[in-house]
mmCIF file of C-alpha atoms and ligand atoms in Angstrom:
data_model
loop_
_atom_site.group_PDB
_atom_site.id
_atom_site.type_symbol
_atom_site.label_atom_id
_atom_site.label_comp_id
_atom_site.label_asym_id
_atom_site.label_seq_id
_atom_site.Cartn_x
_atom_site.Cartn_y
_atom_site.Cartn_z
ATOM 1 C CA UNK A 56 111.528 -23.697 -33.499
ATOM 2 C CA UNK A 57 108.088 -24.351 -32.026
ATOM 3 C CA UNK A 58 105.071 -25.195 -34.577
ATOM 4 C CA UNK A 59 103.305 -22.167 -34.642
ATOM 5 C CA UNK A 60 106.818 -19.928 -35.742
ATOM 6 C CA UNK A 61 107.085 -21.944 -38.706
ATOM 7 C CA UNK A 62 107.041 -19.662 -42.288
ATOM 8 C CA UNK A 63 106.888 -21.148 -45.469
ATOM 9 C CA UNK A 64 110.683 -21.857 -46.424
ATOM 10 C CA UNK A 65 111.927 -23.022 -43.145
ATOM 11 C CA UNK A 66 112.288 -26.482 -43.802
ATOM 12 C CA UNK A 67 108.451 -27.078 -44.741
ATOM 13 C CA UNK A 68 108.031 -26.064 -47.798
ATOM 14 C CA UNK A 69 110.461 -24.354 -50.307
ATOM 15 C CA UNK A 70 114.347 -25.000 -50.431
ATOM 16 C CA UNK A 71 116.725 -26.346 -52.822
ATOM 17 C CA UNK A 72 116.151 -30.076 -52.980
ATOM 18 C CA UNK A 73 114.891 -32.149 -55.762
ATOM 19 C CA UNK A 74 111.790 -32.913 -54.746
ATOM 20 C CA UNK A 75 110.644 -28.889 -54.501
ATOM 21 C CA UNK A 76 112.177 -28.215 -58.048
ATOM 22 C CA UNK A 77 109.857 -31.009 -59.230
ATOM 23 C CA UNK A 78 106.873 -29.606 -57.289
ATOM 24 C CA UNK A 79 107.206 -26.089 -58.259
ATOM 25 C CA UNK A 80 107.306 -27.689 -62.121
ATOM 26 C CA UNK A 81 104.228 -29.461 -61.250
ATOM 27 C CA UNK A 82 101.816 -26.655 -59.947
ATOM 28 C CA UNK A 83 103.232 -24.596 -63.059
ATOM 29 C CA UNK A 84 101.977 -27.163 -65.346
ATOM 30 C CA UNK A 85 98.995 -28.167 -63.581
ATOM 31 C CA UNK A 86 97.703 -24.169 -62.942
ATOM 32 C CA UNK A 87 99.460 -22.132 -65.643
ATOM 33 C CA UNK A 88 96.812 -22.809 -68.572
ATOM 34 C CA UNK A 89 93.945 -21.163 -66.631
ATOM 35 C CA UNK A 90 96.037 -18.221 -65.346
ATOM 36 C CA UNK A 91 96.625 -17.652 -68.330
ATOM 37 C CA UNK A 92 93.572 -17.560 -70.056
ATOM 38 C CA UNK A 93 92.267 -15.499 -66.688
ATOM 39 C CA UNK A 94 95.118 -12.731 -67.031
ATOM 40 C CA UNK A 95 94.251 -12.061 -70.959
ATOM 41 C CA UNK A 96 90.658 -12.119 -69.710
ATOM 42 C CA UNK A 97 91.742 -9.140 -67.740
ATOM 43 C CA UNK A 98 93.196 -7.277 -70.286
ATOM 44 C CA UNK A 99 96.559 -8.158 -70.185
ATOM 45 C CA UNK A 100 98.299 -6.144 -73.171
ATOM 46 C CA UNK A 101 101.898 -5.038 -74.512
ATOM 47 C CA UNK A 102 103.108 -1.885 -72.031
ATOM 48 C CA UNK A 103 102.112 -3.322 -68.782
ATOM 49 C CA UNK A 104 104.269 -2.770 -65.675
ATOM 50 C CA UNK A 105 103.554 -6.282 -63.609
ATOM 51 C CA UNK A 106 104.894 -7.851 -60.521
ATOM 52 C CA UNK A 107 104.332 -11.846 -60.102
ATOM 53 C CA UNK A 108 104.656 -12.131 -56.291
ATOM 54 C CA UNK A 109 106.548 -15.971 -54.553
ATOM 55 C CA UNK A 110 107.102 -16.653 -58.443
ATOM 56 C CA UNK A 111 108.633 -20.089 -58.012
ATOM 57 C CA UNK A 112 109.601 -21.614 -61.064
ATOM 58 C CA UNK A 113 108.627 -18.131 -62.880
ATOM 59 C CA UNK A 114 106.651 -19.503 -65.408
ATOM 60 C CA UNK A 115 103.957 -17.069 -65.069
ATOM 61 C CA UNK A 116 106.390 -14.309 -65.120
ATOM 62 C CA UNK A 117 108.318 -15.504 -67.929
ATOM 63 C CA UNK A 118 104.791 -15.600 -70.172
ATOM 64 C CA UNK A 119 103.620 -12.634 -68.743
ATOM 65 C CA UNK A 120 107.315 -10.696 -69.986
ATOM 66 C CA UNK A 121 106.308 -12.271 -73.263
ATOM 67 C CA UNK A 122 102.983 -10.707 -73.194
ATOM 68 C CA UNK A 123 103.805 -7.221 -72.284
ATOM 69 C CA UNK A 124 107.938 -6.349 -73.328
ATOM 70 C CA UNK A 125 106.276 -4.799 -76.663
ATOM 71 C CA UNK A 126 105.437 -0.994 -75.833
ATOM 72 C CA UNK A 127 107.971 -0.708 -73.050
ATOM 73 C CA UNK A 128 106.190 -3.179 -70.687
ATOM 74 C CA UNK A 129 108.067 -4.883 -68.131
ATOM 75 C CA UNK A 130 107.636 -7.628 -65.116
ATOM 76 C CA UNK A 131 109.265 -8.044 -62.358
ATOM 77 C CA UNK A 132 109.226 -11.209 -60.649
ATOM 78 C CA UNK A 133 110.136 -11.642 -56.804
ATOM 79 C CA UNK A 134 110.678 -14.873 -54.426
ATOM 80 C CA UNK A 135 112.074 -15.226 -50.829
ATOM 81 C CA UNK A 136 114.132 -19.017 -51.947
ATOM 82 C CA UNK A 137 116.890 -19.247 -53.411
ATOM 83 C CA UNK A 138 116.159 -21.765 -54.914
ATOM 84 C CA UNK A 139 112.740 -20.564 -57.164
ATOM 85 C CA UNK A 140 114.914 -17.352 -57.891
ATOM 86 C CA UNK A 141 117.533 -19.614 -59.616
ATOM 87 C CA UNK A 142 114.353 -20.985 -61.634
ATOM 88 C CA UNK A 143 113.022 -17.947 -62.239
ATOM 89 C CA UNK A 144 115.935 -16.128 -63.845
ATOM 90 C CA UNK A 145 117.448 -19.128 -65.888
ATOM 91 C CA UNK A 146 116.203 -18.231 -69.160
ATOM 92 C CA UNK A 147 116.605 -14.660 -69.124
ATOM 93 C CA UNK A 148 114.188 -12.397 -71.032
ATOM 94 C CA UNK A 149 113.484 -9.211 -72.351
ATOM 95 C CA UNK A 150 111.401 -6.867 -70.088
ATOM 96 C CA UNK A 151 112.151 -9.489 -66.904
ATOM 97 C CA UNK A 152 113.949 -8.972 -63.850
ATOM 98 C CA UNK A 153 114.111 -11.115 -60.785
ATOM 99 C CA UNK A 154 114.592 -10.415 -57.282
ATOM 100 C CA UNK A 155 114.798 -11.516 -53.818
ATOM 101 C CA UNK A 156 111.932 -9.927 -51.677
ATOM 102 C CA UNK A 157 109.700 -11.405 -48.654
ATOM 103 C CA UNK A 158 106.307 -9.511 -49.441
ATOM 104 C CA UNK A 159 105.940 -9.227 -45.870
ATOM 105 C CA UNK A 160 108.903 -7.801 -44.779
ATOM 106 C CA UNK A 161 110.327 -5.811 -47.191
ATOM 107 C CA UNK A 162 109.855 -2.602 -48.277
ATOM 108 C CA UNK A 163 107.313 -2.432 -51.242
ATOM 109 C CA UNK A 164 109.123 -1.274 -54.987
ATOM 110 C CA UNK A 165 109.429 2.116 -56.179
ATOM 111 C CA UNK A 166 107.346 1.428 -59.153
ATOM 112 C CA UNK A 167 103.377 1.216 -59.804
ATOM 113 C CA UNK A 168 101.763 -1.765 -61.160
ATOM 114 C CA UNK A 169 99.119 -2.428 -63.818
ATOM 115 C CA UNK A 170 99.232 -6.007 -62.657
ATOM 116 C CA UNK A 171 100.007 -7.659 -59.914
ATOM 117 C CA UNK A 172 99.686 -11.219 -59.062
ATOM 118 C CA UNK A 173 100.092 -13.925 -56.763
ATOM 119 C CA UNK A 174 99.130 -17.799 -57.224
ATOM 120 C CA UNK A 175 99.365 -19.870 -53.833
ATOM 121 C CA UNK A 176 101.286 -17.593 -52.031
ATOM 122 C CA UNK A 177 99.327 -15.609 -49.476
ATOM 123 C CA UNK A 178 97.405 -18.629 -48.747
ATOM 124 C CA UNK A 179 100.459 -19.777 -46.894
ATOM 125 C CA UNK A 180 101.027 -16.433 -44.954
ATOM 126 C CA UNK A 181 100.021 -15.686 -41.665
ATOM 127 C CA UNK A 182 100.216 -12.020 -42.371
ATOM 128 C CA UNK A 183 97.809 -12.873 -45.490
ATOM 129 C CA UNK A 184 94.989 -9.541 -44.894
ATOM 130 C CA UNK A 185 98.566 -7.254 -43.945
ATOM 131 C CA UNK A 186 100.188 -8.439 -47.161
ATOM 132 C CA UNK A 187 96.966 -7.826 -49.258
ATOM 133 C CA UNK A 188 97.186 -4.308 -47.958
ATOM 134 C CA UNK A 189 100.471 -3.786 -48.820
ATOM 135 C CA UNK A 190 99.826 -5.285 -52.614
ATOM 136 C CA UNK A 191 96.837 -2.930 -53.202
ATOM 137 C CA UNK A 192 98.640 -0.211 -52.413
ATOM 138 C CA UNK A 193 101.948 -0.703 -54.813
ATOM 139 C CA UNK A 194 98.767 -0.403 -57.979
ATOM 140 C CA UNK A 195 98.906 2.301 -60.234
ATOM 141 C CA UNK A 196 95.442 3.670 -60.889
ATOM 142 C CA UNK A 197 93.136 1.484 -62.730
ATOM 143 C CA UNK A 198 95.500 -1.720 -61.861
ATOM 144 C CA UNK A 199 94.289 -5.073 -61.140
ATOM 145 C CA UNK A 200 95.628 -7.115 -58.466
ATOM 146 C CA UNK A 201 95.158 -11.062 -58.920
ATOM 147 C CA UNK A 202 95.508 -13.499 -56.247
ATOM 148 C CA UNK A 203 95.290 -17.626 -56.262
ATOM 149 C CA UNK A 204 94.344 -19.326 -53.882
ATOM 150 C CA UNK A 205 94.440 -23.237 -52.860
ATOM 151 C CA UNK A 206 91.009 -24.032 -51.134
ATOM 152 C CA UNK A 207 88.936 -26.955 -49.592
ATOM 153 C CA UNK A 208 87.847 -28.815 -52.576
ATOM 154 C CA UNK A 209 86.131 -32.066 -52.897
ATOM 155 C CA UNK A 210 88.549 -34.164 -50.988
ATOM 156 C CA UNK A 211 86.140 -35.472 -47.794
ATOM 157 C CA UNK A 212 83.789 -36.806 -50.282
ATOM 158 C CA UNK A 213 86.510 -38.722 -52.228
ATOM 159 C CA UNK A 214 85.298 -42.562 -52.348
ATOM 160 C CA UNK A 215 89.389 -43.234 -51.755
ATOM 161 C CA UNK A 216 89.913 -43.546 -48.237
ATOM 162 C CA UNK A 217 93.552 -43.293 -48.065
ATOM 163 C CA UNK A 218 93.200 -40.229 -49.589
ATOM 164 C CA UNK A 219 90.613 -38.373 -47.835
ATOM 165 C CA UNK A 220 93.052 -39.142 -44.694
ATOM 166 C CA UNK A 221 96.781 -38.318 -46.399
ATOM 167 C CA UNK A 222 95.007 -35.047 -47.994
ATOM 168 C CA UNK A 223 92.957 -33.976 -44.971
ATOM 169 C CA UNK A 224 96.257 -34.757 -42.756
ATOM 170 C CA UNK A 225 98.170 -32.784 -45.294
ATOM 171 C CA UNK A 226 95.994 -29.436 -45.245
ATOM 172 C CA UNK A 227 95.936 -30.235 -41.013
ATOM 173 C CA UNK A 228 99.566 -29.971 -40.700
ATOM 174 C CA UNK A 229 99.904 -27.198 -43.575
ATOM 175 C CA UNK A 230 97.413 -24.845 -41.011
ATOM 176 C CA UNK A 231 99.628 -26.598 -37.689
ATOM 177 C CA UNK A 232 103.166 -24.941 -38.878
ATOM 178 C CA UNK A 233 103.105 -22.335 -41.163
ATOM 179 C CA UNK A 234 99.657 -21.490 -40.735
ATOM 180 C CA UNK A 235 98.112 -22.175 -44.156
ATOM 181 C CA UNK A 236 94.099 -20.932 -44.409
ATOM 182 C CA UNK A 237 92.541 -22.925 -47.029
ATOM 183 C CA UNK A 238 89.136 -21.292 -46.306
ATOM 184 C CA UNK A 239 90.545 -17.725 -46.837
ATOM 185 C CA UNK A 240 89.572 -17.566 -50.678
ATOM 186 C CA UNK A 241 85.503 -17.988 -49.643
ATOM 187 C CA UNK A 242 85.997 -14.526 -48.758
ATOM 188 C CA UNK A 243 87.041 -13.690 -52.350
ATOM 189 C CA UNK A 244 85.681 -11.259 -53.886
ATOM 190 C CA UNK A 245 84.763 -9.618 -50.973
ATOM 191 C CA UNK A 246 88.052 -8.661 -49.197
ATOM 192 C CA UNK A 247 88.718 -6.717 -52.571
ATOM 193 C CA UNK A 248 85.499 -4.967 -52.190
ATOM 194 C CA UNK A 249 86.463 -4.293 -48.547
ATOM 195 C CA UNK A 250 89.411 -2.530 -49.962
ATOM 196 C CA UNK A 251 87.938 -0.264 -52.436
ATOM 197 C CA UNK A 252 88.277 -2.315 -55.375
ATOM 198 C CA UNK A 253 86.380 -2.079 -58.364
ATOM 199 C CA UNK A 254 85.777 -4.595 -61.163
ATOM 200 C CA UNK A 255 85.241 -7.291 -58.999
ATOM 201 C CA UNK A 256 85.709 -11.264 -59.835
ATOM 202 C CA UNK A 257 86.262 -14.265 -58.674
ATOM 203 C CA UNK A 258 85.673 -18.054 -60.168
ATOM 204 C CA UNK A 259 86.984 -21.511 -58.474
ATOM 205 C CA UNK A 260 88.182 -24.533 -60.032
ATOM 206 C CA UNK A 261 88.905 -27.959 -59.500
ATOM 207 C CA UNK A 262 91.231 -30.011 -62.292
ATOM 208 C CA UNK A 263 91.425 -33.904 -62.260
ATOM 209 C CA UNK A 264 94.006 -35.444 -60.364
ATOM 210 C CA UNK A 265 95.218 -38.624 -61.641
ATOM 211 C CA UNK A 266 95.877 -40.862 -64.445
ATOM 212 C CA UNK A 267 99.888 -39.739 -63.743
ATOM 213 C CA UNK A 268 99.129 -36.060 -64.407
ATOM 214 C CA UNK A 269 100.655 -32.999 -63.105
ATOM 215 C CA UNK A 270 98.430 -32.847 -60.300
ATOM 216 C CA UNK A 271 98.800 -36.006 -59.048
ATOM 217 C CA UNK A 272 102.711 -35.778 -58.968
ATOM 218 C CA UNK A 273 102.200 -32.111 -57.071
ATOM 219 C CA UNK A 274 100.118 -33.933 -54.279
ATOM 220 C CA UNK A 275 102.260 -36.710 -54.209
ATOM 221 C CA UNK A 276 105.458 -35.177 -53.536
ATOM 222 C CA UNK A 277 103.693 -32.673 -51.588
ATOM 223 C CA UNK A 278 102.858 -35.346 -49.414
ATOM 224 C CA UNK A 279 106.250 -36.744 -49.317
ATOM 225 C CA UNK A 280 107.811 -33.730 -48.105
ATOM 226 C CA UNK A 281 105.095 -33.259 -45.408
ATOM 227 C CA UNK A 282 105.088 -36.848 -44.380
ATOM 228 C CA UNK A 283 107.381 -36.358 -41.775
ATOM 229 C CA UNK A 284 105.329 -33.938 -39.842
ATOM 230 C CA UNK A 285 102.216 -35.218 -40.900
ATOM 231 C CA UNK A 286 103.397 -38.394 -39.189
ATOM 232 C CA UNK A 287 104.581 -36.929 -36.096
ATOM 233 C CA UNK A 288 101.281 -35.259 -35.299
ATOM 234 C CA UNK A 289 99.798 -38.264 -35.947
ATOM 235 C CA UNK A 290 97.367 -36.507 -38.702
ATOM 236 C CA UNK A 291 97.406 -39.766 -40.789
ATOM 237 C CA UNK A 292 98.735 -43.265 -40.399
ATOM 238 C CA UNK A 293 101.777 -44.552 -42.608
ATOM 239 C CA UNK A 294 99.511 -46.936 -44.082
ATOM 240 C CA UNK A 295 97.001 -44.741 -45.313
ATOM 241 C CA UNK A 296 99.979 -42.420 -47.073
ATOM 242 C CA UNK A 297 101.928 -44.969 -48.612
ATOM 243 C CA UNK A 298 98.465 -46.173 -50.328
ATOM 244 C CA UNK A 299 97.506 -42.139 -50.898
ATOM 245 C CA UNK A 300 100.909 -42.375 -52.711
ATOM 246 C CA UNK A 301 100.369 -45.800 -54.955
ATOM 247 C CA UNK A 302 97.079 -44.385 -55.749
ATOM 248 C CA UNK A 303 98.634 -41.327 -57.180
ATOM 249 C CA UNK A 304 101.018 -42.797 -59.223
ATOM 250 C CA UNK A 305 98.122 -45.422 -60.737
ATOM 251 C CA UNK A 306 97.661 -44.410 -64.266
ATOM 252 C CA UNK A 307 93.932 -46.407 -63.351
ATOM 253 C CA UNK A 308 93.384 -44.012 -60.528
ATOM 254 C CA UNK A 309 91.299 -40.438 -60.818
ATOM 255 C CA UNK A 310 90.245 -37.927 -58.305
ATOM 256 C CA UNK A 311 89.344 -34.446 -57.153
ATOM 257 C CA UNK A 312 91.558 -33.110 -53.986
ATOM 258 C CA UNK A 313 91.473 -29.643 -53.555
ATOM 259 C CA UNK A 314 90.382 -26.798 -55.645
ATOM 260 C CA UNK A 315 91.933 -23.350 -56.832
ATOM 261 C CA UNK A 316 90.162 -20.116 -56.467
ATOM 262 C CA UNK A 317 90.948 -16.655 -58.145
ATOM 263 C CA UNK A 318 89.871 -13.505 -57.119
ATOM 264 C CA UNK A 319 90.683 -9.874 -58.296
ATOM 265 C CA UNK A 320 89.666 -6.318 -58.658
ATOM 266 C CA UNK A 321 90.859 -3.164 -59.620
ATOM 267 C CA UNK A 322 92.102 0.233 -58.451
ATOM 268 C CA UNK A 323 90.450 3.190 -58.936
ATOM 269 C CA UNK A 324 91.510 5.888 -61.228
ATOM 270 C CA UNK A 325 91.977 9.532 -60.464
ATOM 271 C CA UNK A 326 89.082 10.909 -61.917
ATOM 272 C CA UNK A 327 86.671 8.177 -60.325
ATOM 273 C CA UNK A 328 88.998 9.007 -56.479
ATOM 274 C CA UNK A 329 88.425 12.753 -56.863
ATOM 275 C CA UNK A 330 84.754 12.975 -58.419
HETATM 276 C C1 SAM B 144 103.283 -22.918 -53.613
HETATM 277 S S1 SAM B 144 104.599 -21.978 -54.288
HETATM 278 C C2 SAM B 144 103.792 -21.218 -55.696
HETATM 279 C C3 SAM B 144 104.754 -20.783 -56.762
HETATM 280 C C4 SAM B 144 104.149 -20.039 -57.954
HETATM 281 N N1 SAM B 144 103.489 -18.809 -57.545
HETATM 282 C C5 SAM B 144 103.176 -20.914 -58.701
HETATM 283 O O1 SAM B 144 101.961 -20.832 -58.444
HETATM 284 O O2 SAM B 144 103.617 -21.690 -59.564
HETATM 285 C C6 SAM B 144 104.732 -20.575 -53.173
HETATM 286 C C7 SAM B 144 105.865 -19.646 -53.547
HETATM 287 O O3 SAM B 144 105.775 -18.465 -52.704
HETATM 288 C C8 SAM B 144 107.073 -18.158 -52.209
HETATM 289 N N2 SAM B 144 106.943 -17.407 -50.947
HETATM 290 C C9 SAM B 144 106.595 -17.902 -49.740
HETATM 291 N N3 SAM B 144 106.628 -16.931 -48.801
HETATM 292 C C10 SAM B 144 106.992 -15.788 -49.436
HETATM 293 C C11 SAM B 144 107.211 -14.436 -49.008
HETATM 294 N N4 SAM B 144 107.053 -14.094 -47.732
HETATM 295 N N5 SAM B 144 107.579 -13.518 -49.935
HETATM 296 C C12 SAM B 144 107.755 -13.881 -51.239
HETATM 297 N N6 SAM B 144 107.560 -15.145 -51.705
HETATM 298 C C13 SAM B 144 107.184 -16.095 -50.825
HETATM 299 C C14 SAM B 144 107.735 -19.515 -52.040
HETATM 300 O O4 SAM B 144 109.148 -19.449 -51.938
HETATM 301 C C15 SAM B 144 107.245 -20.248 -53.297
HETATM 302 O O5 SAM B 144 108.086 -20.027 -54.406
#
């Protein structure tokens, strides 16, 4: 398969191996705190009908059942690998159901959402404006879609030269095969507004990486399975990713590689679409 037909899954990222269990475990503990604290910003409450889009380890959906099962509420949580759907669904819980479904291909659910949301998934999509389409339109009136983004953070200015070339070589050959945009988010709010949205937001973080945390194992095995490629298109040297990867295992070391932005906005209701 040449480059440029490469989707998330085939053999890039995703799949059932060690490594991507491990990674999906550390974004979910690295992100999951301020999702959190965004969603309940948002109003999150008992009775909600939600859909957490590329779920992966389903941490977000398994909270967010929590949050909502009271009052009839439900969530439903949807992944195209086998693997993060076997994560997903092994606790099972009250007001959660799990299910294979490529949000670009497949036919959009029956049901209307108060909530839908998506954390470094479209990102990774070619079909990224398509898909937001598609996402807006499965919202019940007044719901509020939610989407996370990875962006350019602060990694050409890191004093760690090893790691300014591993990262930047690693968001190179990210864009190279499956055609990851890590400047689409700059456009957040505004591709909401461009839609109709109301209620607009959008805020942008960057956490620490280092000292061992969840962060810095994320990156690091993210740059293991990417080494490969990242190699072959000669987008860093071996030298400068095995001393990206000591540096990220150095309790000593601390950095900021790229940050996270959020964006989100909300449906109209029917009285504000017909008056
Ligand atoms: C970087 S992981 C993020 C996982 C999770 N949302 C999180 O933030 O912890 C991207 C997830 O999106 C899923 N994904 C990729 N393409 C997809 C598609 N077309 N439809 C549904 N899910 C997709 C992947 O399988 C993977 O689980």
């Amino acid at each position: 398969m040449k480059n440029d037909e490469l989707r998330y899954g085939d053999d890039v990222l995703g799949g059932a191996s060690e490594v991507e269990r491990r990674r999906l475990v550390a974004i979910a503990e690295t992100n999951d705190p301020t999702t959190r604290a965004l969603l309940r910003s948002l109003g999150l409450t008992a009775g909600w009908t939600c859909w957490e889009v590329g779920a992966g380890a389903g941490t977000v959906a398994t909270w967010l059942a929590d949050q909502v099962v009271a009052d009839g509420g439900s969530v439903l949580a949807t992944d195209i690998d086998d693997a993060a759907l076997a994560m997903a669904s092994a606790a099972p819980q009250p007001g959660l159901s799990v299910q294979r479904h490529d949000v670009v291909h497949d036919p959009l659910p029956d049901t209307r959402f108060h909530l839908i949301h998506a954390r470094f998934v479209l990102e990774h999509l070619r079909e990224r404006e398509d898909v937001l389409d598609r996402l807006v339109s499965a919202l019940a009136p007044n719901g509020i879609i939610v989407i996370e983004s990875v962006a350019h953070g602060f990694i050409e200015s890191s004093p760690h030269a090893p790691l300014r070339e591993a990262m930047s070589g690693l968001e190179q050959v990210m864009a190279a095969t499956i055609g990851t945009d890590c400047s689409w988010a700059r456009n957040f709010p505004a591709c909401f507004l461009a839609r109709g949205l109301t209620d607009l937001g959008a805020q942008a973080r960057i956490s620490s990486t280092g000292g061992r945390n969840a962060s810095a194992t994320c990156w690091a095995l993210t740059l293991q399975r990417l080494r490969p490629r990242i190699l072959e298109q000669g987008l860093s040297s071996a030298e400068a990713l095995d001393a990206a990867d000591q540096l990220l295992s150095d309790p000593m070391f601390f950095d900021f590689v790229f940050s996270s932005i959020a964006g989100w906005g909300r449906r109209k209701g029917l009285r504000e679409k017909t008056g």
